[in-house]
Amino acid sequence: AQSVTQLGSHVSVSEGALVLLRCNYSSSVPPYLFWYVQYPNQGLQLLLKYTSAATLVKGINGFEAEFKKSETSFHLTKPSAHMSDAAEYFCAVRTGTASKLTFGTGTRLQVTL
Amino acid sequence: EAQVTQNPRYLITVTGKKLTVTCSQNMNHEYMSWYRQDPGLGLRQIYYSMNVEVTDKGDVPEGYKVSRKEKRNFPLILESPSPNQTSLYFCASSSLDSTSGNTIYFGEGSWLTVV
């Protein structure tokens, strides 16, 4: 069985500060990992994905995530937060093309002036 | 343009009145699924389909039905909606071809309120 844990349902950072959203996964086989973003009253947008190539994955809007097998983690980072980054972020895991996508419970990012 | 299209986007209905949320994709994907999103719970899978006429339960299937008569369509049916089915629903599709990079495409979501 696969699962995802997102630490912190709410994270608040100042504009210009580092963004760090935490995600840990559990999987019995090599996973595919994803980060999605949901802006208020909108659908899901793929930020980035890990599919067993490079462990450091760069996504859109300046976000990146690093796959660390030893820590079973896939934390999302951005060096400098912008007000437009305020949204809810979901980490998700999939163990193959024929398996479902299992989501974490989400982290709401607030960016303050 | 690759698209997953859901309708309706917004719906308020009454308890017990059957409704269908349609989902259509234009990418010839084999795999389609439905999720519901609730505060603090993230997205949970309701049903999924591996291909035409092949469907199976996800994590929260109670109160829902689906069908897959055509490859492009995967409607979600609420035979007798109840207030606990008030939620945001997402349809998703993906290819089963491993070279596709495992990307799952999502529709824009359907806000359903049952009163």
mmCIF file of C-alpha atoms in Angstrom:
data_model
loop_
_atom_site.group_PDB
_atom_site.id
_atom_site.type_symbol
_atom_site.label_atom_id
_atom_site.label_comp_id
_atom_site.label_asym_id
_atom_site.label_seq_id
_atom_site.Cartn_x
_atom_site.Cartn_y
_atom_site.Cartn_z
ATOM 1 C CA ALA A 1 0.000 0.000 0.000
ATOM 2 C CA GLN A 2 1.116 3.523 -0.656
ATOM 3 C CA SER A 3 0.538 6.610 1.443
ATOM 4 C CA VAL A 4 1.607 10.216 1.761
ATOM 5 C CA THR A 5 2.024 12.407 4.822
ATOM 6 C CA GLN A 6 2.214 16.163 4.560
ATOM 7 C CA LEU A 7 3.518 17.778 7.730
ATOM 8 C CA GLY A 8 1.729 21.003 8.526
ATOM 9 C CA SER A 9 -1.737 21.766 7.250
ATOM 10 C CA HIS A 10 -0.912 25.481 7.248
ATOM 11 C CA VAL A 11 2.398 27.183 6.556
ATOM 12 C CA SER A 12 2.925 30.930 6.681
ATOM 13 C CA VAL A 13 5.982 32.685 5.248
ATOM 14 C CA SER A 14 6.934 36.259 4.539
ATOM 15 C CA GLU A 15 7.268 37.448 0.976
ATOM 16 C CA GLY A 16 10.840 36.792 -0.140
ATOM 17 C CA ALA A 17 11.422 34.043 2.418
ATOM 18 C CA LEU A 18 12.188 30.406 1.711
ATOM 19 C CA VAL A 19 9.224 28.124 1.149
ATOM 20 C CA LEU A 20 9.524 24.557 2.469
ATOM 21 C CA LEU A 21 6.566 22.205 2.285
ATOM 22 C CA ARG A 22 7.179 18.741 3.643
ATOM 23 C CA CYS A 23 6.075 15.437 2.153
ATOM 24 C CA ASN A 24 6.932 11.917 3.241
ATOM 25 C CA TYR A 25 5.745 8.848 1.412
ATOM 26 C CA SER A 26 5.369 5.171 2.046
ATOM 27 C CA SER A 27 5.639 2.718 -0.794
ATOM 28 C CA SER A 28 6.741 -0.882 -1.146
ATOM 29 C CA VAL A 29 7.984 -0.298 -4.684
ATOM 30 C CA PRO A 30 9.819 2.611 -6.323
ATOM 31 C CA PRO A 31 7.336 5.451 -6.424
ATOM 32 C CA TYR A 32 6.380 8.185 -8.803
ATOM 33 C CA LEU A 33 5.894 11.407 -6.837
ATOM 34 C CA PHE A 34 4.006 14.556 -7.685
ATOM 35 C CA TRP A 35 3.287 17.994 -6.330
ATOM 36 C CA TYR A 36 0.063 19.722 -7.342
ATOM 37 C CA VAL A 37 -1.063 23.261 -6.567
ATOM 38 C CA GLN A 38 -4.626 24.470 -6.196
ATOM 39 C CA TYR A 39 -5.272 28.199 -6.284
ATOM 40 C CA PRO A 40 -8.467 29.455 -4.637
ATOM 41 C CA ASN A 41 -11.581 28.220 -6.406
ATOM 42 C CA GLN A 42 -9.577 26.542 -9.129
ATOM 43 C CA GLY A 43 -8.638 23.032 -10.160
ATOM 44 C CA LEU A 44 -5.363 21.158 -9.747
ATOM 45 C CA GLN A 45 -2.221 22.154 -11.561
ATOM 46 C CA LEU A 46 0.846 19.926 -11.779
ATOM 47 C CA LEU A 47 3.894 21.670 -10.312
ATOM 48 C CA LEU A 48 6.428 18.924 -10.833
ATOM 49 C CA LYS A 49 6.913 15.168 -10.850
ATOM 50 C CA TYR A 50 9.577 12.629 -10.022
ATOM 51 C CA THR A 51 9.705 9.571 -12.276
ATOM 52 C CA SER A 52 13.020 7.943 -11.295
ATOM 53 C CA ALA A 53 15.278 10.140 -13.410
ATOM 54 C CA ALA A 54 17.090 13.010 -11.640
ATOM 55 C CA THR A 55 16.457 13.178 -7.910
ATOM 56 C CA LEU A 56 16.255 16.987 -7.969
ATOM 57 C CA VAL A 57 13.211 17.954 -9.944
ATOM 58 C CA LYS A 58 12.516 21.465 -11.149
ATOM 59 C CA GLY A 59 8.968 22.560 -11.722
ATOM 60 C CA ILE A 60 7.017 25.597 -12.723
ATOM 61 C CA ASN A 61 6.969 28.964 -10.958
ATOM 62 C CA GLY A 62 10.437 28.459 -9.452
ATOM 63 C CA PHE A 63 9.540 25.430 -7.340
ATOM 64 C CA GLU A 64 11.703 22.355 -7.006
ATOM 65 C CA ALA A 65 11.679 19.143 -5.008
ATOM 66 C CA GLU A 66 14.292 16.599 -4.091
ATOM 67 C CA PHE A 67 13.632 12.879 -3.895
ATOM 68 C CA LYS A 68 15.480 11.335 -0.940
ATOM 69 C CA LYS A 69 14.989 7.608 -0.833
ATOM 70 C CA SER A 70 16.785 7.182 2.503
ATOM 71 C CA GLU A 71 14.404 9.627 4.140
ATOM 72 C CA THR A 72 11.344 8.646 2.049
ATOM 73 C CA SER A 73 10.819 12.340 1.470
ATOM 74 C CA PHE A 74 9.933 14.622 -1.421
ATOM 75 C CA HIS A 75 9.899 18.112 0.077
ATOM 76 C CA LEU A 76 8.904 21.100 -2.046
ATOM 77 C CA THR A 77 10.984 24.269 -1.912
ATOM 78 C CA LYS A 78 11.158 27.707 -3.430
ATOM 79 C CA PRO A 79 13.975 30.127 -2.566
ATOM 80 C CA SER A 80 11.846 33.267 -2.430
ATOM 81 C CA ALA A 81 8.097 33.313 -1.825
ATOM 82 C CA HIS A 82 5.809 35.564 -3.800
ATOM 83 C CA MET A 83 2.323 36.671 -2.878
ATOM 84 C CA SER A 84 0.997 34.767 -5.884
ATOM 85 C CA ASP A 85 2.258 31.500 -4.356
ATOM 86 C CA ALA A 86 -0.544 31.549 -1.793
ATOM 87 C CA ALA A 87 -2.478 28.353 -2.492
ATOM 88 C CA GLU A 88 -3.002 24.824 -1.307
ATOM 89 C CA TYR A 89 -0.343 22.290 -2.205
ATOM 90 C CA PHE A 90 -0.813 18.563 -2.488
ATOM 91 C CA CYS A 91 1.830 15.859 -2.555
ATOM 92 C CA ALA A 92 0.858 12.601 -4.242
ATOM 93 C CA VAL A 93 2.360 9.175 -4.894
ATOM 94 C CA ARG A 94 1.767 6.603 -7.587
ATOM 95 C CA THR A 95 3.466 3.224 -7.817
ATOM 96 C CA GLY A 96 2.918 2.498 -11.487
ATOM 97 C CA THR A 97 0.927 3.440 -14.560
ATOM 98 C CA ALA A 98 -1.868 1.112 -13.499
ATOM 99 C CA SER A 99 -2.168 2.335 -9.935
ATOM 100 C CA LYS A 100 -4.082 5.142 -8.371
ATOM 101 C CA LEU A 101 -2.711 8.476 -7.272
ATOM 102 C CA THR A 102 -2.756 8.737 -3.485
ATOM 103 C CA PHE A 103 -2.823 12.273 -2.122
ATOM 104 C CA GLY A 104 -1.702 13.833 1.089
ATOM 105 C CA THR A 105 -4.132 15.986 3.035
ATOM 106 C CA GLY A 106 -2.685 19.190 1.657
ATOM 107 C CA THR A 107 -0.765 22.202 2.986
ATOM 108 C CA ARG A 108 -2.175 25.680 2.720
ATOM 109 C CA LEU A 109 0.563 28.221 2.078
ATOM 110 C CA GLN A 110 0.010 31.768 3.252
ATOM 111 C CA VAL A 111 2.401 34.521 2.120
ATOM 112 C CA THR A 112 2.489 37.713 4.147
ATOM 113 C CA LEU A 113 4.014 41.117 3.454
ATOM 114 C CA GLU B 1 -5.202 20.650 -26.656
ATOM 115 C CA ALA B 2 -5.226 17.862 -24.051
ATOM 116 C CA GLN B 3 -8.340 18.220 -21.957
ATOM 117 C CA VAL B 4 -10.467 16.575 -19.311
ATOM 118 C CA THR B 5 -13.876 18.206 -19.326
ATOM 119 C CA GLN B 6 -16.371 17.933 -16.499
ATOM 120 C CA ASN B 7 -19.976 19.087 -16.379
ATOM 121 C CA PRO B 8 -21.617 20.653 -14.551
ATOM 122 C CA ARG B 9 -18.999 22.784 -12.848
ATOM 123 C CA TYR B 10 -21.422 23.941 -10.165
ATOM 124 C CA LEU B 11 -24.591 22.268 -8.979
ATOM 125 C CA ILE B 12 -26.943 22.614 -6.043
ATOM 126 C CA THR B 13 -29.391 19.748 -5.725
ATOM 127 C CA VAL B 14 -31.774 18.259 -3.187
ATOM 128 C CA THR B 15 -31.440 15.059 -1.228
ATOM 129 C CA GLY B 16 -32.533 12.018 -3.192
ATOM 130 C CA LYS B 17 -32.629 13.579 -6.643
ATOM 131 C CA LYS B 18 -30.478 11.507 -8.980
ATOM 132 C CA LEU B 19 -27.707 13.339 -10.749
ATOM 133 C CA THR B 20 -24.880 12.605 -13.134
ATOM 134 C CA VAL B 21 -21.580 14.417 -13.461
ATOM 135 C CA THR B 22 -20.084 13.854 -16.874
ATOM 136 C CA CYS B 23 -16.404 13.530 -17.661
ATOM 137 C CA SER B 24 -14.803 13.381 -21.077
ATOM 138 C CA GLN B 25 -11.163 13.245 -22.173
ATOM 139 C CA ASN B 26 -9.659 13.750 -25.633
ATOM 140 C CA MET B 27 -6.331 11.983 -25.139
ATOM 141 C CA ASN B 28 -7.399 8.380 -25.797
ATOM 142 C CA HIS B 29 -6.384 7.488 -22.242
ATOM 143 C CA GLU B 30 -7.184 4.043 -20.896
ATOM 144 C CA TYR B 31 -7.215 5.003 -17.214
ATOM 145 C CA MET B 32 -9.875 7.320 -15.787
ATOM 146 C CA SER B 33 -10.889 7.985 -12.211
ATOM 147 C CA TRP B 34 -13.005 10.139 -9.935
ATOM 148 C CA TYR B 35 -11.861 11.859 -6.754
ATOM 149 C CA ARG B 36 -13.605 13.899 -4.144
ATOM 150 C CA GLN B 37 -11.875 16.664 -2.224
ATOM 151 C CA ASP B 38 -12.890 17.555 1.307
ATOM 152 C CA PRO B 39 -11.224 20.003 3.743
ATOM 153 C CA GLY B 40 -8.511 18.341 5.784
ATOM 154 C CA LEU B 41 -8.834 15.055 3.895
ATOM 155 C CA GLY B 42 -7.180 15.869 0.602
ATOM 156 C CA LEU B 43 -8.394 14.012 -2.464
ATOM 157 C CA ARG B 44 -9.762 10.514 -2.151
ATOM 158 C CA GLN B 45 -10.459 8.164 -5.021
ATOM 159 C CA ILE B 46 -14.083 7.134 -5.540
ATOM 160 C CA TYR B 47 -13.916 4.831 -8.584
ATOM 161 C CA TYR B 48 -11.518 4.119 -11.375
ATOM 162 C CA SER B 49 -11.528 2.448 -14.757
ATOM 163 C CA MET B 50 -8.675 0.717 -16.550
ATOM 164 C CA ASN B 51 -10.487 0.592 -19.896
ATOM 165 C CA VAL B 52 -13.896 0.285 -21.514
ATOM 166 C CA GLU B 53 -16.278 -1.840 -19.425
ATOM 167 C CA VAL B 54 -13.633 -2.236 -16.681
ATOM 168 C CA THR B 55 -14.374 -0.330 -13.476
ATOM 169 C CA ASP B 56 -13.456 -0.812 -9.834
ATOM 170 C CA LYS B 57 -13.979 0.771 -6.444
ATOM 171 C CA GLY B 58 -11.566 3.245 -4.979
ATOM 172 C CA ASP B 59 -11.336 4.268 -1.344
ATOM 173 C CA VAL B 60 -14.756 5.897 -0.916
ATOM 174 C CA PRO B 61 -17.215 4.309 -3.393
ATOM 175 C CA GLU B 62 -20.344 4.232 -1.192
ATOM 176 C CA GLY B 63 -23.245 6.161 -2.703
ATOM 177 C CA TYR B 64 -21.692 6.412 -6.170
ATOM 178 C CA LYS B 65 -21.856 4.517 -9.448
ATOM 179 C CA VAL B 66 -19.836 4.835 -12.624
ATOM 180 C CA SER B 67 -19.888 3.430 -16.122
ATOM 181 C CA ARG B 68 -17.342 3.211 -18.945
ATOM 182 C CA LYS B 69 -19.193 2.445 -22.159
ATOM 183 C CA GLU B 70 -16.844 4.512 -24.284
ATOM 184 C CA LYS B 71 -13.170 5.131 -23.846
ATOM 185 C CA ARG B 72 -13.471 8.909 -23.676
ATOM 186 C CA ASN B 73 -16.357 9.152 -21.166
ATOM 187 C CA PHE B 74 -16.555 8.235 -17.499
ATOM 188 C CA PRO B 75 -19.701 9.616 -15.848
ATOM 189 C CA LEU B 76 -20.172 9.689 -12.074
ATOM 190 C CA ILE B 77 -23.699 8.858 -10.945
ATOM 191 C CA LEU B 78 -25.255 9.733 -7.612
ATOM 192 C CA GLU B 79 -28.445 7.683 -7.495
ATOM 193 C CA SER B 80 -29.749 9.232 -4.277
ATOM 194 C CA PRO B 81 -27.528 12.103 -3.191
ATOM 195 C CA SER B 82 -27.178 12.927 0.480
ATOM 196 C CA PRO B 83 -25.719 16.021 2.191
ATOM 197 C CA ASN B 84 -22.491 14.145 3.056
ATOM 198 C CA GLN B 85 -21.796 13.984 -0.662
ATOM 199 C CA THR B 86 -21.444 17.745 -0.770
ATOM 200 C CA SER B 87 -17.912 18.081 -2.064
ATOM 201 C CA LEU B 88 -15.591 19.133 -4.852
ATOM 202 C CA TYR B 89 -15.249 16.378 -7.436
ATOM 203 C CA PHE B 90 -12.410 15.843 -9.875
ATOM 204 C CA CYS B 91 -12.230 13.588 -12.871
ATOM 205 C CA ALA B 92 -8.787 12.451 -13.999
ATOM 206 C CA SER B 93 -7.271 10.458 -16.827
ATOM 207 C CA SER B 94 -3.897 9.036 -17.773
ATOM 208 C CA SER B 95 -2.256 6.725 -20.218
ATOM 209 C CA LEU B 96 -1.189 3.245 -19.157
ATOM 210 C CA ASP B 97 1.832 3.579 -21.413
ATOM 211 C CA SER B 98 4.892 3.870 -19.163
ATOM 212 C CA THR B 99 6.586 6.202 -21.627
ATOM 213 C CA SER B 100 3.941 8.832 -20.913
ATOM 214 C CA GLY B 101 5.736 9.802 -17.712
ATOM 215 C CA ASN B 102 2.818 8.860 -15.516
ATOM 216 C CA THR B 103 1.197 12.253 -15.847
ATOM 217 C CA ILE B 104 -2.392 12.354 -14.675
ATOM 218 C CA TYR B 105 -4.598 15.030 -16.182
ATOM 219 C CA PHE B 106 -7.354 16.540 -14.079
ATOM 220 C CA GLY B 107 -10.579 18.245 -14.974
ATOM 221 C CA GLU B 108 -11.364 21.647 -13.496
ATOM 222 C CA GLY B 109 -13.579 20.231 -10.795
ATOM 223 C CA SER B 110 -17.305 20.111 -10.091
ATOM 224 C CA TRP B 111 -18.664 21.810 -6.993
ATOM 225 C CA LEU B 112 -21.648 19.806 -5.770
ATOM 226 C CA THR B 113 -23.922 20.892 -2.918
ATOM 227 C CA VAL B 114 -26.670 18.589 -1.669
ATOM 228 C CA VAL B 115 -29.290 20.251 0.525
#
